[in-house]
Short mmCIF file of N, CA and C in Angstrom, two decimals:
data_model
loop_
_atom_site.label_atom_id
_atom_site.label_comp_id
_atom_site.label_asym_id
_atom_site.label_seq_id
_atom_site.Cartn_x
_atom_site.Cartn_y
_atom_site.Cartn_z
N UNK G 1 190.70 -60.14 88.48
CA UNK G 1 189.84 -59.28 89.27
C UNK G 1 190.25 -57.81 89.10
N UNK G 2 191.43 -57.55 89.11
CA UNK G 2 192.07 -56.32 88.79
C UNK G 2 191.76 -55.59 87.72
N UNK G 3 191.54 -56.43 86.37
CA UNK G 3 191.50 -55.81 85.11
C UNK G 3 190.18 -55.29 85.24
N UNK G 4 189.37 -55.76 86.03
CA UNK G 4 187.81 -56.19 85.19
C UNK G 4 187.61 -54.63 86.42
N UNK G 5 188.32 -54.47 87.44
CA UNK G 5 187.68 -53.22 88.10
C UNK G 5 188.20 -51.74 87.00
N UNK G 6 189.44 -52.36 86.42
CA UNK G 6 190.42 -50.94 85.96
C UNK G 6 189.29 -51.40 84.54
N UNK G 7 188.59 -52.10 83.79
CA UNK G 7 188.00 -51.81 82.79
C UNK G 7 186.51 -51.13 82.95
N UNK G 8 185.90 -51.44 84.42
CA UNK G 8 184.63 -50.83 84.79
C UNK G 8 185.60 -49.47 85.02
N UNK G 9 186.14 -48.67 86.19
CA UNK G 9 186.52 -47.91 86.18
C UNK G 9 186.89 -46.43 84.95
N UNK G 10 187.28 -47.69 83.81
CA UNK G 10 187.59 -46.89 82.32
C UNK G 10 186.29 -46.56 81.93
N UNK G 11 185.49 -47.58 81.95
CA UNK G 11 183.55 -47.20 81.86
C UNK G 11 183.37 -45.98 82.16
N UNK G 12 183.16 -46.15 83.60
CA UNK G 12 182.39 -45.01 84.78
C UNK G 12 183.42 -43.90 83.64
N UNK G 13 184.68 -43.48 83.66
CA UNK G 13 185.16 -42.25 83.62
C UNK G 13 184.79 -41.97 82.05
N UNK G 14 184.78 -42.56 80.74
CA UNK G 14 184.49 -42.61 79.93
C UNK G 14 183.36 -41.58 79.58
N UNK G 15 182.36 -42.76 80.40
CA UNK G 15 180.56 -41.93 80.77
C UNK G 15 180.46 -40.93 81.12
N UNK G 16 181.06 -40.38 82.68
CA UNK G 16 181.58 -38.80 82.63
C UNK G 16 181.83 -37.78 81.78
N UNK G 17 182.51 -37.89 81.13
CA UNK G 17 183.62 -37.20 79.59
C UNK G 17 182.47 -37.31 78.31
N UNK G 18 182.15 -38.18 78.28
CA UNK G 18 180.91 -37.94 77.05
C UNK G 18 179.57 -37.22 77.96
N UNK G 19 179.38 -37.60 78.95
CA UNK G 19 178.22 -36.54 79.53
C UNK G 19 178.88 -34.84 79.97
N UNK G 20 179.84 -34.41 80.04
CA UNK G 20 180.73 -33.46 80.16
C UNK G 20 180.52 -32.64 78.97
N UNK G 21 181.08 -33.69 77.86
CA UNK G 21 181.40 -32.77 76.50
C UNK G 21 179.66 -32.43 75.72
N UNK G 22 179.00 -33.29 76.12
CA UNK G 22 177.51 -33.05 75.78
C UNK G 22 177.15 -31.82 76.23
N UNK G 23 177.39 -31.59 77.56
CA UNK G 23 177.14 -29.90 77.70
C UNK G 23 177.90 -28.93 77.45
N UNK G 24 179.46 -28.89 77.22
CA UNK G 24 180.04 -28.36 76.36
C UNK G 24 179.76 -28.07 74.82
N UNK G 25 178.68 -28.90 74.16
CA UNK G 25 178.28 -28.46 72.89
C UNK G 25 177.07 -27.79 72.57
N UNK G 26 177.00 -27.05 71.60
CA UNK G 26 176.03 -26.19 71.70
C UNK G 26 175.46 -26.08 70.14
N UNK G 27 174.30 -25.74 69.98
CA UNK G 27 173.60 -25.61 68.19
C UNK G 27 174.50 -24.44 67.96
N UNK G 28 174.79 -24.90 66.99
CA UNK G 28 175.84 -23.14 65.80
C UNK G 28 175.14 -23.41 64.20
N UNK G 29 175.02 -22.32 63.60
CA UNK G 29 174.79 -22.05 62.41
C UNK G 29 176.03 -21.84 61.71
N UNK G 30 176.36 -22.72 60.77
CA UNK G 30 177.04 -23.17 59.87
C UNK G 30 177.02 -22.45 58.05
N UNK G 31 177.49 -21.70 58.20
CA UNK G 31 177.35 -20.93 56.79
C UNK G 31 178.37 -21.73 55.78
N UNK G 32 177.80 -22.31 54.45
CA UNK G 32 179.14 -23.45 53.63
C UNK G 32 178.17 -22.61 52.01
N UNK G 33 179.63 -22.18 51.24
CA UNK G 33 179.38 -21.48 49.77
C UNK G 33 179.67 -22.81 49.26
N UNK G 34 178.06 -22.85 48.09
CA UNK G 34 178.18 -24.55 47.67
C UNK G 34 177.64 -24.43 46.01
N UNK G 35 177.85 -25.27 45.28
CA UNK G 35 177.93 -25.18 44.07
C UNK G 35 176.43 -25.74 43.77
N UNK G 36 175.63 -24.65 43.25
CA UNK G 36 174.53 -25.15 42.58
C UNK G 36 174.33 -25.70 40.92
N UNK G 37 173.33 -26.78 40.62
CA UNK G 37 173.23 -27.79 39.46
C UNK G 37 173.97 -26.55 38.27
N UNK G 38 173.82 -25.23 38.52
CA UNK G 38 174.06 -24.96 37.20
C UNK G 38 175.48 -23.97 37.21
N UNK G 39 176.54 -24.42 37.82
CA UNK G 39 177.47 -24.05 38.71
C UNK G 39 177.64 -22.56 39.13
N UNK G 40 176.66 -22.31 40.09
CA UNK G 40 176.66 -20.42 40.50
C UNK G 40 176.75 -20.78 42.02
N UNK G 41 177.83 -19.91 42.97
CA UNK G 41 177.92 -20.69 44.00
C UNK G 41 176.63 -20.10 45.12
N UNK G 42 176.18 -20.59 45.72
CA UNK G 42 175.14 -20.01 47.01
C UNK G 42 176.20 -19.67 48.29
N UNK G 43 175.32 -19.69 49.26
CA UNK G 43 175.67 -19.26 50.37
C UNK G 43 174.05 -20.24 51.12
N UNK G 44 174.75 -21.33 52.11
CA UNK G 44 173.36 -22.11 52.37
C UNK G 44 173.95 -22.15 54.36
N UNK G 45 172.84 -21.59 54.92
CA UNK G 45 172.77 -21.99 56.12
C UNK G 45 172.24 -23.69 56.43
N UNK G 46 173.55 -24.17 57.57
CA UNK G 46 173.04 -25.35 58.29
C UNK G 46 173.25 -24.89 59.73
N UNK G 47 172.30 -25.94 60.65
CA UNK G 47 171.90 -26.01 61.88
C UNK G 47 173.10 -27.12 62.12
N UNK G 48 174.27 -26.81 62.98
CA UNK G 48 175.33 -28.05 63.47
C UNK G 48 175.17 -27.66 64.95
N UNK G 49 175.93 -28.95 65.39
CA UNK G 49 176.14 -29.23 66.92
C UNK G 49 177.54 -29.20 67.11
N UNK G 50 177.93 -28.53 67.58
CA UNK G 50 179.44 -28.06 67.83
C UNK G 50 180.06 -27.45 68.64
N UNK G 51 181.44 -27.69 69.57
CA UNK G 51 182.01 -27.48 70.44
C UNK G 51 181.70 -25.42 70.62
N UNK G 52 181.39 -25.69 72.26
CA UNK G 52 180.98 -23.92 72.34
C UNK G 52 182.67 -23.18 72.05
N UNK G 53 182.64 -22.22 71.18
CA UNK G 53 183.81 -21.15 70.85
C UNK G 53 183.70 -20.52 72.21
N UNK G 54 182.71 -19.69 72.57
CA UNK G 54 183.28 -18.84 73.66
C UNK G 54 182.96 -18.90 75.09
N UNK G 55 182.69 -19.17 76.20
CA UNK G 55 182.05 -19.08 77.54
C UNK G 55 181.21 -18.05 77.62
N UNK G 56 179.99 -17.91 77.86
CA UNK G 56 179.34 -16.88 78.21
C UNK G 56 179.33 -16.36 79.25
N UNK G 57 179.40 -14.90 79.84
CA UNK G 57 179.54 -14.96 81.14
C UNK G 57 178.41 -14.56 81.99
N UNK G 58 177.82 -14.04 82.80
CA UNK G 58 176.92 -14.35 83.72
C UNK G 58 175.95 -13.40 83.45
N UNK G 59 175.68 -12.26 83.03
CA UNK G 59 174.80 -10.98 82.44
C UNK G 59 174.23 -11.14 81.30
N UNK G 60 173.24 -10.59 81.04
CA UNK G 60 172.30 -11.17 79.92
C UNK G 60 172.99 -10.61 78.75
N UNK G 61 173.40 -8.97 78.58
CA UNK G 61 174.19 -8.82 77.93
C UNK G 61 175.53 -9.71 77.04
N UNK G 62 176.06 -9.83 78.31
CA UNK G 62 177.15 -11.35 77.99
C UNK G 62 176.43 -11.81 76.77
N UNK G 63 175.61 -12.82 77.32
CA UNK G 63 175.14 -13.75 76.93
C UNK G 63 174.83 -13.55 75.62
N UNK G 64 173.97 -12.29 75.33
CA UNK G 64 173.48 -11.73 74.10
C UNK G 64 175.05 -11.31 72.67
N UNK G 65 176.02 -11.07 73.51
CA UNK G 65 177.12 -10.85 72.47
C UNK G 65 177.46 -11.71 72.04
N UNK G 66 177.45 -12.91 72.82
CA UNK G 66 178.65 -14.00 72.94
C UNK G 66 177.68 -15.26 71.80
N UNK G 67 176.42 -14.67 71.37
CA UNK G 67 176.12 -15.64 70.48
C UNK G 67 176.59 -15.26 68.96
N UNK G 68 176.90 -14.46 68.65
CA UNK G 68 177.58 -14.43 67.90
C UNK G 68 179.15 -15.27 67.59
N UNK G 69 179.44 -16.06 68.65
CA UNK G 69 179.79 -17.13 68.32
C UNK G 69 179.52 -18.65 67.92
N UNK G 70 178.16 -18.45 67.51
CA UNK G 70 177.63 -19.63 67.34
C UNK G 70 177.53 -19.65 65.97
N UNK G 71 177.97 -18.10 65.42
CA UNK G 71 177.61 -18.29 63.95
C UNK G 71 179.05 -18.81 63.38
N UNK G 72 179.47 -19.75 62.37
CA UNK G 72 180.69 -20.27 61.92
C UNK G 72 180.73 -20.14 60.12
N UNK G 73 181.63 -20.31 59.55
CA UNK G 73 182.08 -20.51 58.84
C UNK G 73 181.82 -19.10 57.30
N UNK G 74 181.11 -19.17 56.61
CA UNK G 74 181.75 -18.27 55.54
C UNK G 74 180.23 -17.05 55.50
N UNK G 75 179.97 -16.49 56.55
CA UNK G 75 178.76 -15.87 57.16
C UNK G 75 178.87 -14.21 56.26
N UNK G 76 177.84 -14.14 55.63
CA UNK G 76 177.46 -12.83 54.73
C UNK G 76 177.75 -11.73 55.61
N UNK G 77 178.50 -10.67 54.98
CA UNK G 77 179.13 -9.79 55.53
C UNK G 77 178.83 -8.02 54.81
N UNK G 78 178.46 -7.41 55.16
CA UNK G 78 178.33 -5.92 54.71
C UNK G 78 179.12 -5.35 54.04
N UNK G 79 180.58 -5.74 55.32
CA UNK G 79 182.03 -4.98 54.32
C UNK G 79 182.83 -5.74 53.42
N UNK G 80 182.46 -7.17 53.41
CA UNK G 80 182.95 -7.96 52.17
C UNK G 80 182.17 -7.51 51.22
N UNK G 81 181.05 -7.09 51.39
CA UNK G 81 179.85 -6.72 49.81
C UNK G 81 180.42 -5.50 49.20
N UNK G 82 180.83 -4.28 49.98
CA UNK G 82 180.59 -3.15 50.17
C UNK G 82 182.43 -2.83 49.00
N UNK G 83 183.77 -3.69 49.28
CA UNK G 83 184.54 -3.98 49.33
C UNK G 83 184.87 -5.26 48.20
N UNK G 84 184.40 -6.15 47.79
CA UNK G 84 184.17 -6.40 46.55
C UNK G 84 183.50 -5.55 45.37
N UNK G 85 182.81 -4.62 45.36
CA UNK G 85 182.11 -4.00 44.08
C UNK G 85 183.47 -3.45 43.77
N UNK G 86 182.85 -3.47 42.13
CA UNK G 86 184.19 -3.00 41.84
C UNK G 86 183.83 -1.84 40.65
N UNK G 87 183.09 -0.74 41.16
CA UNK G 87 182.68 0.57 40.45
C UNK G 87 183.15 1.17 39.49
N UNK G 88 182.83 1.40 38.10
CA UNK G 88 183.62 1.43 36.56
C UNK G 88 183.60 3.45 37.05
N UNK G 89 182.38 3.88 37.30
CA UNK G 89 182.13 5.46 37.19
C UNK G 89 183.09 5.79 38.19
N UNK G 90 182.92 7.88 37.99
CA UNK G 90 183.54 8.36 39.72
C UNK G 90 181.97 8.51 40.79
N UNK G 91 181.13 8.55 40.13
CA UNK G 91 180.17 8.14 40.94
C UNK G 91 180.09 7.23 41.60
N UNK G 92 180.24 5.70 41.23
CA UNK G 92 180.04 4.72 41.52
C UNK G 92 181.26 4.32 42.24
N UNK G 93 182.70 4.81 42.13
CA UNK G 93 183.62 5.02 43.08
C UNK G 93 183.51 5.41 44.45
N UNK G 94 182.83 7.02 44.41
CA UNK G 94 182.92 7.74 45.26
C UNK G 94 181.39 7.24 46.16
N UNK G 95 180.43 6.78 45.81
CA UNK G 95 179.20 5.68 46.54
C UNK G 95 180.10 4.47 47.46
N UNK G 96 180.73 4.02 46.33
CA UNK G 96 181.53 3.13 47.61
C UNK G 96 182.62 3.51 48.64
N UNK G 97 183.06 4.69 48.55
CA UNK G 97 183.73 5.39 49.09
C UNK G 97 183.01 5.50 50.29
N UNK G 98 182.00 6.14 50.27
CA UNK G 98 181.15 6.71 51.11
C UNK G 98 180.55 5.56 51.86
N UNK G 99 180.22 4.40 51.08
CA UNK G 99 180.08 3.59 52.00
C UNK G 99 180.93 2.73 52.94
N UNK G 100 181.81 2.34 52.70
CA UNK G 100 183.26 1.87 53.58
C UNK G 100 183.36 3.02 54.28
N UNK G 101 183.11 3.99 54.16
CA UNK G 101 183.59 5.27 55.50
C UNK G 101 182.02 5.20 56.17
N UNK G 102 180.60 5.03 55.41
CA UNK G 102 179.31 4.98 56.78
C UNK G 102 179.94 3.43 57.73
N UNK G 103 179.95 2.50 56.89
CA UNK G 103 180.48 1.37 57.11
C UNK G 103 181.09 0.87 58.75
N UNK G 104 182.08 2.02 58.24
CA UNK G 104 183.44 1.97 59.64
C UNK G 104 182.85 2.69 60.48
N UNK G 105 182.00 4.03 60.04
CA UNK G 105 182.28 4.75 61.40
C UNK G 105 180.47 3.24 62.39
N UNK G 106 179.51 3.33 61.59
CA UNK G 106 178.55 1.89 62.25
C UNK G 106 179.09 1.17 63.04
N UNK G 107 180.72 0.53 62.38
CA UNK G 107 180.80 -0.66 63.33
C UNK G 107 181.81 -0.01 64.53
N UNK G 108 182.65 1.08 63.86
CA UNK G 108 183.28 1.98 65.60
C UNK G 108 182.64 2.33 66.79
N UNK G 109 181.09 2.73 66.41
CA UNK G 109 180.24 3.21 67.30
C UNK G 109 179.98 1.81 67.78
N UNK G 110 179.52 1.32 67.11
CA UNK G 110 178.31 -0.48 67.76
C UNK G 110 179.63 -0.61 68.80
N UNK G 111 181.08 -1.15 68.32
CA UNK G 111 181.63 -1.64 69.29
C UNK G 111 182.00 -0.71 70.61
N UNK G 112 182.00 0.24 70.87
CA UNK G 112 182.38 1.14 71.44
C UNK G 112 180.99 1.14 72.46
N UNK G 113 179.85 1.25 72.07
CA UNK G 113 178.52 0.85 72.55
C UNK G 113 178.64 -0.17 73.49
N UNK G 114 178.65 -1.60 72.38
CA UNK G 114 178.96 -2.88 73.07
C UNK G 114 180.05 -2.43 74.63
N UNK G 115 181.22 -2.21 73.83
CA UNK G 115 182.33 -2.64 75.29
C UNK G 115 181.74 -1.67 76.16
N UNK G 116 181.20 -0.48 76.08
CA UNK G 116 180.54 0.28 77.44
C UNK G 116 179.84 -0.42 78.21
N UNK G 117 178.97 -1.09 77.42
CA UNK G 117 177.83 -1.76 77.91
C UNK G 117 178.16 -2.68 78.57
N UNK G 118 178.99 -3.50 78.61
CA UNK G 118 179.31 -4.82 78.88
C UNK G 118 180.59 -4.50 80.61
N UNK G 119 180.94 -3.26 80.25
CA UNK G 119 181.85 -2.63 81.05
C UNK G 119 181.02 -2.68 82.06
N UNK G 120 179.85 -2.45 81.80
CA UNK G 120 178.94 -1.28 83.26
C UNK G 120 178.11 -2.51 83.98
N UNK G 121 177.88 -3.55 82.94
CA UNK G 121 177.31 -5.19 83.41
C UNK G 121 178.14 -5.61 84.08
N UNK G 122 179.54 -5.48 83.99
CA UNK G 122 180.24 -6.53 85.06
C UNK G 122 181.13 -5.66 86.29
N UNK G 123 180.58 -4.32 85.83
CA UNK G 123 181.03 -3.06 87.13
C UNK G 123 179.71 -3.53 88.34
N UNK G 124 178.82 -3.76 87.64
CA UNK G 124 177.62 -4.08 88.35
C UNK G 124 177.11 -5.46 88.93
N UNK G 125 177.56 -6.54 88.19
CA UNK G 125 177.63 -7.86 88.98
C UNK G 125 178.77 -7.99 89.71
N UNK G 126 179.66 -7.30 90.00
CA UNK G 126 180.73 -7.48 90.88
C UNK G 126 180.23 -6.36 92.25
N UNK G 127 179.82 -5.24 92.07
CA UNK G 127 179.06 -4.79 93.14
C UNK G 127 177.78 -5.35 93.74
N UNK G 128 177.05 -6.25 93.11
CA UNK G 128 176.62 -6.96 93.91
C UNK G 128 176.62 -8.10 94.32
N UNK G 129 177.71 -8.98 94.04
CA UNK G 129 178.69 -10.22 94.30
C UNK G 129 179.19 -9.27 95.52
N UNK G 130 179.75 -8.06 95.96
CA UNK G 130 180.76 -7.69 97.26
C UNK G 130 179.39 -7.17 98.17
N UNK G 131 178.42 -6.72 97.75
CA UNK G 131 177.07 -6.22 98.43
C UNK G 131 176.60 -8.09 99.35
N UNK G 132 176.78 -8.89 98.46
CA UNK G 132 175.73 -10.11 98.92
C UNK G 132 176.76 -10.84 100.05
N UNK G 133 178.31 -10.61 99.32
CA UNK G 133 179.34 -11.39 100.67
C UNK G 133 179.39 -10.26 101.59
N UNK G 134 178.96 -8.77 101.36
CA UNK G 134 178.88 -8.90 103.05
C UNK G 134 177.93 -8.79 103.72
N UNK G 135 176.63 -9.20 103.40
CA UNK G 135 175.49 -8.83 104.05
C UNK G 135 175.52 -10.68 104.74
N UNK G 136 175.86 -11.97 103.46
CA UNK G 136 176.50 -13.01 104.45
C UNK G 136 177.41 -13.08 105.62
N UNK G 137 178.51 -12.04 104.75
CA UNK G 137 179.42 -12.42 106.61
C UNK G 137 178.54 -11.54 107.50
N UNK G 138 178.11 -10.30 107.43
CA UNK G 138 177.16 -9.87 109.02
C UNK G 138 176.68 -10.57 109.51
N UNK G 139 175.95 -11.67 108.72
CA UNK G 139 174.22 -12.32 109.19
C UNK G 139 175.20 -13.64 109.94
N UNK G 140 176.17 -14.05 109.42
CA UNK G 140 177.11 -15.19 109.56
C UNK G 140 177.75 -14.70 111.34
N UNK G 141 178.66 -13.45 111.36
CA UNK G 141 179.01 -12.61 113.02
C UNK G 141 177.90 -12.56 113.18
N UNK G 142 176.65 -12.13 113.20
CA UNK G 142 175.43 -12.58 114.05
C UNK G 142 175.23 -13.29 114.52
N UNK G 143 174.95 -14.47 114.02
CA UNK G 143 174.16 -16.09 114.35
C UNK G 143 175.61 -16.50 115.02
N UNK G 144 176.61 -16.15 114.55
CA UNK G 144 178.12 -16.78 115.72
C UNK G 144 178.07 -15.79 117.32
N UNK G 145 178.24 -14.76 117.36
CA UNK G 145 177.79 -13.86 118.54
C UNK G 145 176.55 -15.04 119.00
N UNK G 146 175.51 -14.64 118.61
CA UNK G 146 173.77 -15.03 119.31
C UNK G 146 174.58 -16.38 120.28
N UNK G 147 174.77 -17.25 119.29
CA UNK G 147 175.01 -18.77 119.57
C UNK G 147 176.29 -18.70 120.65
N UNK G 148 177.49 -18.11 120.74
CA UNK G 148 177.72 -18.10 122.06
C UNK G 148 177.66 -17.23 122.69
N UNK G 149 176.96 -16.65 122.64
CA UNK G 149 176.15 -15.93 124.10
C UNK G 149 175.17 -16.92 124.48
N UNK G 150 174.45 -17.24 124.24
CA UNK G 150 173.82 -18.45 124.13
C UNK G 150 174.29 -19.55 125.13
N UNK G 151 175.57 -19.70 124.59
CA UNK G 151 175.94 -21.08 124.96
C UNK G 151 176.71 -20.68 126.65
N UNK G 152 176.82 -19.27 126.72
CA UNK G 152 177.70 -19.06 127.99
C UNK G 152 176.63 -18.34 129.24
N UNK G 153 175.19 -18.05 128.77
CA UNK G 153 174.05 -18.42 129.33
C UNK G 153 173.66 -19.79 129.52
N UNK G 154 173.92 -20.81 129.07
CA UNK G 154 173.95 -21.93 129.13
C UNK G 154 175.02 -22.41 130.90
N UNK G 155 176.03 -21.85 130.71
CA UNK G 155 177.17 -22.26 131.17
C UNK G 155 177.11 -21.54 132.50
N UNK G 156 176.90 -20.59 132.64
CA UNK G 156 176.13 -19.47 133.90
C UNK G 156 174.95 -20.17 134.38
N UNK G 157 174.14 -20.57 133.47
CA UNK G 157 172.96 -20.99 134.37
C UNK G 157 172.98 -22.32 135.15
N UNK G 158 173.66 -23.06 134.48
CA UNK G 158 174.43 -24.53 135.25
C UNK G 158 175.44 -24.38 136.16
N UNK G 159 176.22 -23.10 136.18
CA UNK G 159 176.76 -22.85 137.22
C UNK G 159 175.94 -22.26 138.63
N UNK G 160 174.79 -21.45 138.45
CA UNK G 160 174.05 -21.48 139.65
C UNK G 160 173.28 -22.30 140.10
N UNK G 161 172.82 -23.56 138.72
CA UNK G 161 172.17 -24.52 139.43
C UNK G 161 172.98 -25.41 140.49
N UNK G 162 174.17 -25.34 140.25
CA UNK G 162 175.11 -26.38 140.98
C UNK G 162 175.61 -25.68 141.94
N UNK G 163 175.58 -24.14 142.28
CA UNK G 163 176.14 -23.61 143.40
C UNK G 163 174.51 -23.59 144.27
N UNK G 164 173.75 -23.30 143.98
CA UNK G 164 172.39 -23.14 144.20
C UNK G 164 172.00 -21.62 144.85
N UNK G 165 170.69 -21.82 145.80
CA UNK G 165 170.05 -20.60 145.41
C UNK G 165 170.82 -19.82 146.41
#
């Protein structure tokens, strides 16, 4: 009798943990460099189902950065392109020069953008997370006040019914 509850038991918790990790997974795009019939390698996007990399957090913003973790594996890149050429001229030197320096200063600004942005989203859901707990606790000392006053009008008025008029 024992086993057969500790083997349902292993069930039930089992079922849990696979319905758990089901929402823990999420669609990611899968980037894999693969050898085509005439051996030149590609670069081929797949659609996978795979454990979420990051938590998103509660602002749409959030949300909007944080998919960039869904992209995985060997994902086409600007400054790998930009950074592989390998320019014979001083022209063709000084082009790539110029581009690794537009390059850097693009992605200094974007991130610098980003973390502002994301700064001022959660400066702002936390002011109104402390705005909403206290407009609850007022309304909360309200309805506690009302209710015993209430209850000691209650307690007064049964006291003159019983002393009488």
């Amino acid at each position: 009798m024992s086993l057969k509850r500790k083997e349902n038991n292993l069930r039930k918790a089992q079922a849990r943990f696979e319905k758990v990790s089901k929402r823990t997974k999420q669609f990611q795009i899968d980037y894999r460099r693969e050898a085509n019939n005439h051996g030149r390698y590609r670069t081929r996007a797949y659609i996978v189902r795979g454990e979420k990399m990051h938590h998103s957090g509660r602002g749409i913003l959030h949300k909007a950065v944080n998919l960039k973790y869904r992209i995985k594996g060997d994902k086409p890149s600007v400054t790998r392109f930009i950074n592989s050429s390998e320019p014979k001229t001083k022209r063709g030197k000084l082009f790539q020069k110029t581009a690794q320096l537009g390059n850097f200063a693009v992605h200094d600004v974007g991130k610098t953008a980003v973390d502002t942005a994301l700064a001022a989203e959660t400066v702002g859901i936390k002011t109104t997370d402390i705005a909403h707990r206290e407009i609850r606790n007022k309304l909360k000392q309200k309805y506690t006040r009302e209710a015993v006053d209430d209850y000691h009008r209650g307690v007064f008025f049964v006291g003159r019914i019983a002393i009488g008029p």
